[in-house]
Short mmCIF file of C-alpha atoms in Angstrom, two decimals:
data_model
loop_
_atom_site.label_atom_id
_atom_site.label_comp_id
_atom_site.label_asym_id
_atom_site.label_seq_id
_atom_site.Cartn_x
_atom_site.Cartn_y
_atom_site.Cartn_z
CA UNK A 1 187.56 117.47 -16.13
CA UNK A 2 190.29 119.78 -14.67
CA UNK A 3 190.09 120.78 -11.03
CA UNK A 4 190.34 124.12 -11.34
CA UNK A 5 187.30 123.98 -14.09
CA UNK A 6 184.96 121.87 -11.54
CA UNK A 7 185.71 124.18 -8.74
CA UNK A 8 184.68 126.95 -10.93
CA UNK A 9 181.60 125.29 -12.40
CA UNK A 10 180.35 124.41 -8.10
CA UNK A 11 181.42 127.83 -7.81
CA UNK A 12 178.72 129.23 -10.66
CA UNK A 13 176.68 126.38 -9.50
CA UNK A 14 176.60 127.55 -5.96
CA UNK A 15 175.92 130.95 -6.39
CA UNK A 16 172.96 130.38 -8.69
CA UNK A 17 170.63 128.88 -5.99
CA UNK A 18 171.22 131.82 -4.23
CA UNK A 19 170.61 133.92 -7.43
CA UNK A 20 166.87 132.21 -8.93
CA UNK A 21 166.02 132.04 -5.42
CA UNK A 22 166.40 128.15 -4.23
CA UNK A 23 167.95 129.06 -1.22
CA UNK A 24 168.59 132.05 1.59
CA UNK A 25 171.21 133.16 4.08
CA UNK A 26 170.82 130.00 6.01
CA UNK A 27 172.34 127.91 4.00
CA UNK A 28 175.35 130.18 4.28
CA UNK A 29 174.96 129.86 8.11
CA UNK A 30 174.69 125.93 7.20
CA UNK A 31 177.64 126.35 5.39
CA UNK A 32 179.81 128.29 8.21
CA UNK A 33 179.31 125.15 10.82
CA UNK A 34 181.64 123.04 8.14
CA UNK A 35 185.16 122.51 9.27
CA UNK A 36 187.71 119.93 8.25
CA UNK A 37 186.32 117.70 11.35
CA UNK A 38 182.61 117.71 10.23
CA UNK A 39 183.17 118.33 6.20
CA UNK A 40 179.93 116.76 5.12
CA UNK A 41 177.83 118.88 7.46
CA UNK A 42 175.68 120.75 4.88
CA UNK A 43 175.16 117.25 3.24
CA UNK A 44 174.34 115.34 6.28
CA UNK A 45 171.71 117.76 7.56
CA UNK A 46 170.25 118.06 3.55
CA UNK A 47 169.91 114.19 3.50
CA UNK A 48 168.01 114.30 7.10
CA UNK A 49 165.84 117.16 5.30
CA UNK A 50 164.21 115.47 2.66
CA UNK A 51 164.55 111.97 4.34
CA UNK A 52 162.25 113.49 7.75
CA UNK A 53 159.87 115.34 5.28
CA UNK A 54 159.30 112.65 2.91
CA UNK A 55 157.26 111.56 5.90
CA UNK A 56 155.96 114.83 6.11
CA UNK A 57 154.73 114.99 2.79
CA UNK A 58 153.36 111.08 2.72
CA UNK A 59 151.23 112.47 6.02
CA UNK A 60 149.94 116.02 4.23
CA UNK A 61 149.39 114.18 1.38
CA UNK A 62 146.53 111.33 3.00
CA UNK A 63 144.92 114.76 4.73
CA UNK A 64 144.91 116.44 2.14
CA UNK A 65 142.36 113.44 0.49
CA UNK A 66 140.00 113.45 3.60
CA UNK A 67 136.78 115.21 3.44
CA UNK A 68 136.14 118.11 4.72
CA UNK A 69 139.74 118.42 5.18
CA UNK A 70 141.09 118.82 8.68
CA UNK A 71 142.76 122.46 8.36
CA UNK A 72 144.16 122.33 11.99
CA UNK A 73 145.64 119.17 10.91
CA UNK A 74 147.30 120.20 8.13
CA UNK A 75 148.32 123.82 9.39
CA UNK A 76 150.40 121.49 11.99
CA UNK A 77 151.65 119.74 9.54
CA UNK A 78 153.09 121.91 7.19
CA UNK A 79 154.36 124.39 10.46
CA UNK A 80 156.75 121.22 10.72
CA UNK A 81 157.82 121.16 7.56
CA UNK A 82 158.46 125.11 7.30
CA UNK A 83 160.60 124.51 10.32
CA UNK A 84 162.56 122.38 8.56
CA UNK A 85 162.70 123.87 5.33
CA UNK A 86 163.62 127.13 7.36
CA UNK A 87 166.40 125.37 8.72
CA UNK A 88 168.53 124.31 5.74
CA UNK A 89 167.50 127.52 3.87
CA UNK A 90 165.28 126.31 0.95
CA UNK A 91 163.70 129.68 0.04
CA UNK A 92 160.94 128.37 -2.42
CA UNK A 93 159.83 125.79 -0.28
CA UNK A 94 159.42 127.85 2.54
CA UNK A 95 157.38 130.41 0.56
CA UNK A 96 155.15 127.64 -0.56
CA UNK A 97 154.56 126.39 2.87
CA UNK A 98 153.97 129.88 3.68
CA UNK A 99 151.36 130.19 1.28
CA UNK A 100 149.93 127.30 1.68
CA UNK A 101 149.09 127.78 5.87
CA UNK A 102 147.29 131.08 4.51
CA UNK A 103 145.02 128.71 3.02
CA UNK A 104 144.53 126.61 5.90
CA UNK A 105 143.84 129.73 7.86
CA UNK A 106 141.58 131.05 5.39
CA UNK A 107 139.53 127.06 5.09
CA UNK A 108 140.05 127.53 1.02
CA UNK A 109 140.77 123.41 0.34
CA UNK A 110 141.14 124.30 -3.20
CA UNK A 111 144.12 126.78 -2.57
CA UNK A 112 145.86 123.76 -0.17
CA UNK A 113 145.43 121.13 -3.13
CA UNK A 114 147.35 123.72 -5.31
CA UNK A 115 149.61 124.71 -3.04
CA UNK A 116 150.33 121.70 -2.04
CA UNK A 117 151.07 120.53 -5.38
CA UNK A 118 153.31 123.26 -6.46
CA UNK A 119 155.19 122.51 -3.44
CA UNK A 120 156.16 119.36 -3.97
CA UNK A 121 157.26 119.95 -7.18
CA UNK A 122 159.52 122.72 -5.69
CA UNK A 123 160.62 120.35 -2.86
CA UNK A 124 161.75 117.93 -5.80
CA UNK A 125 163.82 120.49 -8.07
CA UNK A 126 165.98 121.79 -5.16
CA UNK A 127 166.37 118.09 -4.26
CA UNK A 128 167.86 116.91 -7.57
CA UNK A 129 169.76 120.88 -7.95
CA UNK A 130 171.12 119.76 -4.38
CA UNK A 131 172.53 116.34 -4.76
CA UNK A 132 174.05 117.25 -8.23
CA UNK A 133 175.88 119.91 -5.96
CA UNK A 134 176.96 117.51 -3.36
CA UNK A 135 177.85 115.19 -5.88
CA UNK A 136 180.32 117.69 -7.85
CA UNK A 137 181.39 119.00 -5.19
CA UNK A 138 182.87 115.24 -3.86
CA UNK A 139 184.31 114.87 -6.95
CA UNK A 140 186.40 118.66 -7.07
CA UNK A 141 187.60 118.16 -3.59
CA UNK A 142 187.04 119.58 -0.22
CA UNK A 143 188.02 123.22 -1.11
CA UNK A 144 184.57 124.31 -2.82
CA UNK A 145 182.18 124.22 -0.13
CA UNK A 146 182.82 127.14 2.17
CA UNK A 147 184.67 125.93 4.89
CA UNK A 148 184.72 127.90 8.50
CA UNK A 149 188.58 128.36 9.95
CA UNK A 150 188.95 127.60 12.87
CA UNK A 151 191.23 130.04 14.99
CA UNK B 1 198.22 105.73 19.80
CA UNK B 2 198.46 107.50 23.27
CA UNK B 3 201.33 107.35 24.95
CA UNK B 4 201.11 106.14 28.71
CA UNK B 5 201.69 109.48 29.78
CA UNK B 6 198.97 110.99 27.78
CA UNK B 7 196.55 108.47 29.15
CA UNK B 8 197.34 109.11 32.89
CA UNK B 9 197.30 113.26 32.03
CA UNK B 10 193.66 112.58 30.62
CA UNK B 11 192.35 110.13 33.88
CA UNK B 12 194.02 112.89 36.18
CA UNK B 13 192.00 115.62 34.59
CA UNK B 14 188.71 113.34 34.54
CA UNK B 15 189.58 112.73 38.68
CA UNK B 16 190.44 115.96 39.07
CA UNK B 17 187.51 117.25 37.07
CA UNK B 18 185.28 115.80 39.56
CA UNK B 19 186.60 116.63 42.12
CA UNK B 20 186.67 120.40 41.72
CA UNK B 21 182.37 119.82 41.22
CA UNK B 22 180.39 120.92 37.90
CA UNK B 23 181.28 120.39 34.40
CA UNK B 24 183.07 123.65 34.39
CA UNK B 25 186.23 121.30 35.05
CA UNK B 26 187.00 122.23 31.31
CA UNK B 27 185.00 125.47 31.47
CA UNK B 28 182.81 124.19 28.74
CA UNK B 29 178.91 124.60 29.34
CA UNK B 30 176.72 121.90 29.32
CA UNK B 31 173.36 122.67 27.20
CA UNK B 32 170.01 120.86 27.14
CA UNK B 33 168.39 121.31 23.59
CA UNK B 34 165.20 120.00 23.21
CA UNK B 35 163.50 120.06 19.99
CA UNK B 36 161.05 117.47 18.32
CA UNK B 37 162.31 118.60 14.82
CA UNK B 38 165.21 115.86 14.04
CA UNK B 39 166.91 118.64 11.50
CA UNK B 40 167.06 121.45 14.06
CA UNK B 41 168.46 118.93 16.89
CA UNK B 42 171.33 118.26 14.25
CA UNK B 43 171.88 121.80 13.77
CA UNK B 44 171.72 123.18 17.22
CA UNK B 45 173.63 120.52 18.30
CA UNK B 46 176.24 121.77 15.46
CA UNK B 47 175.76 125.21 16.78
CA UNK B 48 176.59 124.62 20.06
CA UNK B 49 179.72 122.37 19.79
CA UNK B 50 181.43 124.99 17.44
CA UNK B 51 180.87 127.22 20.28
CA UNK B 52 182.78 124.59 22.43
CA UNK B 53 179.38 123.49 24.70
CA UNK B 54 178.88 119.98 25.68
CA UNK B 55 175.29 118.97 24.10
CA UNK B 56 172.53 116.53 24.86
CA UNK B 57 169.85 116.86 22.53
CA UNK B 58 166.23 114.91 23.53
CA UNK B 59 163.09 115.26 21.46
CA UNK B 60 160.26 116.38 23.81
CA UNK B 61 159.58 117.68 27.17
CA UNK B 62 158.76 114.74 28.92
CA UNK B 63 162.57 113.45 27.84
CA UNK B 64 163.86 117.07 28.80
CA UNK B 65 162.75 116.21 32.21
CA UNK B 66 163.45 112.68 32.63
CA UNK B 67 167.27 113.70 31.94
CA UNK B 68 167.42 116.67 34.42
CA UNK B 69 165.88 113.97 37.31
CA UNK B 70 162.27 116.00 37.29
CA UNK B 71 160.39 112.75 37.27
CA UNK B 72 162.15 111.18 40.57
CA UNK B 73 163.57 108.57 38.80
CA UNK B 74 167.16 109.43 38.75
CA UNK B 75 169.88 111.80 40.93
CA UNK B 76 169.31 115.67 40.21
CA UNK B 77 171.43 117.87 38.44
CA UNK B 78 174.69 118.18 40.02
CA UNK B 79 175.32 114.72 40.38
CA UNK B 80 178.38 113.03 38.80
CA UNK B 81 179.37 116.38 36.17
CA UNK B 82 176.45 115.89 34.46
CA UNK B 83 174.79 119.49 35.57
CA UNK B 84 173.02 121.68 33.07
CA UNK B 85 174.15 124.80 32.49
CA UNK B 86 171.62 126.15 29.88
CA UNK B 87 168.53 124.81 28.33
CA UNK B 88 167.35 125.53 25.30
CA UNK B 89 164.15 124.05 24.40
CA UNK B 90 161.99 124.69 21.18
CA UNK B 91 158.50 126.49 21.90
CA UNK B 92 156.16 124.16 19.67
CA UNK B 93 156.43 120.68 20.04
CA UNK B 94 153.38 117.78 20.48
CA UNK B 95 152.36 116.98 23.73
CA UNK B 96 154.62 119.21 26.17
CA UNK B 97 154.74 122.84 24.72
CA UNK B 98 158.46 124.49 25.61
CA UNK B 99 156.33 126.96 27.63
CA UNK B 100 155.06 124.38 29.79
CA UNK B 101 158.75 122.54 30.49
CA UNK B 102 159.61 126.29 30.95
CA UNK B 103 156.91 126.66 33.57
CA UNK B 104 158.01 123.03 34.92
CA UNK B 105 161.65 124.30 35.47
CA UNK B 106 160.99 127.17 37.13
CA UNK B 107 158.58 125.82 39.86
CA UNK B 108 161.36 123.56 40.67
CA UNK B 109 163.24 124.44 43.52
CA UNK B 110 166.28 122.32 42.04
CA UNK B 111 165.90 123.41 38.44
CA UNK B 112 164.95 126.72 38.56
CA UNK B 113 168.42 127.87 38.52
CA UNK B 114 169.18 126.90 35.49
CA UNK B 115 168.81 129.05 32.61
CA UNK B 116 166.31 128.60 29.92
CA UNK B 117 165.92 129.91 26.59
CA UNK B 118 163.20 129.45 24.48
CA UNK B 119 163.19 129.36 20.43
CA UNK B 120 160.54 129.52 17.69
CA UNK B 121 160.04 130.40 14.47
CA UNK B 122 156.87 132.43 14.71
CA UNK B 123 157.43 135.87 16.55
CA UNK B 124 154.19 136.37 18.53
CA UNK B 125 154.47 138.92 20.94
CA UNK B 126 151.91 137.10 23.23
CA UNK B 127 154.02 133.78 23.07
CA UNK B 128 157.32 136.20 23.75
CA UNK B 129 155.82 137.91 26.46
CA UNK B 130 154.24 134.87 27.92
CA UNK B 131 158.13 132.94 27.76
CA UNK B 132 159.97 136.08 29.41
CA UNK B 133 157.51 136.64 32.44
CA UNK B 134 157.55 132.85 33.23
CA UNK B 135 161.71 133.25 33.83
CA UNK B 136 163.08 132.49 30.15
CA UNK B 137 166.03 134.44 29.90
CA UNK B 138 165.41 135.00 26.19
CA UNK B 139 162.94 134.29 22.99
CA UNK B 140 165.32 133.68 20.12
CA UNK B 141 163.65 133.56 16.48
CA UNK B 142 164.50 130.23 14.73
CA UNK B 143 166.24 129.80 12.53
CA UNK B 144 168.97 130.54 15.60
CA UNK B 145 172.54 131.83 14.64
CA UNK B 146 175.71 130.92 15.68
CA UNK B 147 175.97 134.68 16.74
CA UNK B 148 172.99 134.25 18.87
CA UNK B 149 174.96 131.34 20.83
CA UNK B 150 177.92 132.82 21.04
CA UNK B 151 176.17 135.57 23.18
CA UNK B 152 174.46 133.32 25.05
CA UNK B 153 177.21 131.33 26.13
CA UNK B 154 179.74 134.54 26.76
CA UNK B 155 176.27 135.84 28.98
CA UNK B 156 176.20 132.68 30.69
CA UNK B 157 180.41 132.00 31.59
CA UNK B 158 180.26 135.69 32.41
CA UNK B 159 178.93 134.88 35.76
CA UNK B 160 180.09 131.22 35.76
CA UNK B 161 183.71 130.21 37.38
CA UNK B 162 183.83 132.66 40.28
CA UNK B 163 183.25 130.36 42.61
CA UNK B 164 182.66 127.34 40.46
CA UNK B 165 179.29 128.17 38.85
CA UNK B 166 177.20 128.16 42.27
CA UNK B 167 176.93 132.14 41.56
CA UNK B 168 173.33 133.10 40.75
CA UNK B 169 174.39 134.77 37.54
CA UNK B 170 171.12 135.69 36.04
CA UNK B 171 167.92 138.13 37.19
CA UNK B 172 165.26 137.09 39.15
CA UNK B 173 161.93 138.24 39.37
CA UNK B 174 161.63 138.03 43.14
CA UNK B 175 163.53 139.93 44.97
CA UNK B 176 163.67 137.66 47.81
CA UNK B 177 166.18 135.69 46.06
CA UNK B 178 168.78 138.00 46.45
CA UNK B 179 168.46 137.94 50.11
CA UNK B 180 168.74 134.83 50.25
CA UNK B 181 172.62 134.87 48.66
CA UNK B 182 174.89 134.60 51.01
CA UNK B 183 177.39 136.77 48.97
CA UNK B 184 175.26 138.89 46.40
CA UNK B 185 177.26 139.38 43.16
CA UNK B 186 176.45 143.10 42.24
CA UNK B 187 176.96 142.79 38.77
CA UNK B 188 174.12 140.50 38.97
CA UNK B 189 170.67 142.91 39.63
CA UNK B 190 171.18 146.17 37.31
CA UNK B 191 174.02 145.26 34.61
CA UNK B 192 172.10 146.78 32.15
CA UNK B 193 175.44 146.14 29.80
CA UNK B 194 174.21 142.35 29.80
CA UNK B 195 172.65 141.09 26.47
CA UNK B 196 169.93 139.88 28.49
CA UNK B 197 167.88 142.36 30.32
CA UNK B 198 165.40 141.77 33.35
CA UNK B 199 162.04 141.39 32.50
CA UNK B 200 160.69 142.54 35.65
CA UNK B 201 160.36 145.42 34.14
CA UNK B 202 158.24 146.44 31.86
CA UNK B 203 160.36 148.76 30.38
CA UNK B 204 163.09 146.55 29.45
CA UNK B 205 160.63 143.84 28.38
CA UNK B 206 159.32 146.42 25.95
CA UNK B 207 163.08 146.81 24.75
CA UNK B 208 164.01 142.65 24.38
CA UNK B 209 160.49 142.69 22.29
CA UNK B 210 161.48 145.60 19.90
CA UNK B 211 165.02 144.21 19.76
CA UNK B 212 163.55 140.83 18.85
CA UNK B 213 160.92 142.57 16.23
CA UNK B 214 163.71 143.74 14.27
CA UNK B 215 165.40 140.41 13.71
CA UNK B 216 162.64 140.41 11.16
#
């Protein structure tokens, strides 16, 4: 495919997770740290994302089966992994996390199981939408991902 | 390749550097970040050497401390370029809290110079109160900004360099202190310009918490 058409396409791409709502503002800031020195930033930070809260999630995921479920447990838990999500900007998995230490503060196991659910499946679709980006955006070249200048 | 003479104009500077005390040989400030979360270490770490500071990034409290000598195990800051300019340690993490290495800083009579800032994600005006009238120079909201460190660091080299970053450049909430200065830098006790306000008063604590509130 042409170069011009790819860059155009991660363009569209791009500004769609912004537009359903997959990501916020700090993936922008994510974005501005990028320089031709540290290219890969974005990527590199993404990958230590979902490669720390794949722990996360193996951890929430055994409390979650305990009974009565430890909600102090699991509010710690998941105030980790809205840090992180917070940190790379992933909007609907933040919200879910969100939602999901209401729950915890409110003792409602039922709403957590949900939740928790929901989340994950959340977690996965901006994983796959992400690494299809990173991917493309190897192949059209350096220019697509916004790039800080240094002065 | 370098060239002979660029390798004996780099082991000059490194001598010289030394020499002339501090880290501020390069005028670059040394930070301490200390966060348990291995994706905001990356980041602020990011953060911070686009805004030209050297970094060390540890994982907990207990590791803060270890590095700045606390524990008596190794030479205190100062020694051999390594001082700390700034720390900036996350609020919750396991085991020590960032309040409590705040608290540990500050009752150290060779730490307590040193700056620290404290970060979180969770604006509680308790926790932010708490953090400012044990000595943190400021409560910044995660997810932090490059803008935020860009105004911490211009804050921090404001005072820095005058006479090679022994200057007391930030507030104190004693008094006493400022007796104690051989030299007292007046733009130190009211600069009411500085992003970073005293929080002796109540007053101006009232104005860092509504200035933080509105990050919201």
């Amino acid at each position: 495919m042409e170069r011009n058409q790819m860059r155009r396409q991660l363009a569209l791409m791009r500004q769609s997770f912004f537009d359903q709502g997959f990501l916020d503002e700090q993936f922008i800031q994510l974005e501005e740290l990028q320089d031709d020195a540290n290219p890969n930033f974005v990527e590199e930070v993404v990958t230590l994302y979902y490669r720390d809260s794949s722990r996360l999630i193996l951890n929430i995921d055994q409390a979650l089966e305990r009974n009565p479920l430890d909600f102090n447990k699991l509010d710690n838990y998941m105030h980790q992994f809205k840090g992180s999500s917070t940190s790379i900007g992933a909007k609907k998995v933040k919200a879910e996390c969100t939602q999901f230490r209401e729950y915890c503060k409110a003792g409602n196991s039922e709403g957590c199981m949900r939740t928790f659910q929901q989340l994950k499946k959340e977690y996965a679709i901006l994983k796959r939408k992400l690494e299809a980006f990173f991917q493309q955006a190897r192949q059209a070249g350096p220019l697509e991902t916004a790039c800080r200048s240094r002065n | 390749m370098a060239t002979a003479g660029e390798v004996f104009r780099r082991s000059l500077t490194e001598t010289v550097g030394q020499v002339c005390d501090d880290s501020s040989s390069s005028s670059e400030l040394h930070v301490l970040a200390v966060d348990d979360s291995l994706v905001d270490r990356k980041v602020i770490e990011r953060l911070l050497k686009i805004s030209s500071c050297k970094v060390t990034a540890v994982e907990s409290g207990t590791r803060a401390l270890q590095y700045l000598g606390l524990d008596g195990e190794r030479a205190s800051v100062g020694f051999n370029g390594l001082k700390v300019n700034l720390i900036m340690t996350d609020y919750s993490m396991p085991g020590m809290t960032g309040y409590e290495l705040l608290k540990k800083i500050k009752e150290s009579s060779v730490l307590r110079e040193i700056p620290v800032v404290v970060m979180s994600s969770e604006n509680i005006l308790t926790r932010i109160d708490r953090c400012l009238e044990e000595g943190a120079e400021e409560f910044l909201l995660k997810p932090v900004k490059l803008d935020d460190v860009k105004r911490l660091k211009d804050f921090i080299m404001k005072g820095d360099g005058k006479d090679g970053g022994e200057t007391r450049i930030l507030k104190r909430k004693r008094l006493d202190d400022y007796a104690s200065l051989s030299s007292p830098s007046p733009s130190v006790a009211c600069d009411a310009s500085s992003p970073l306000m005293p929080s002796s008063s109540p007053s101006a604590r009232s104005s860092k918490r509504a200035k933080l509130r509105n990050k919201d």
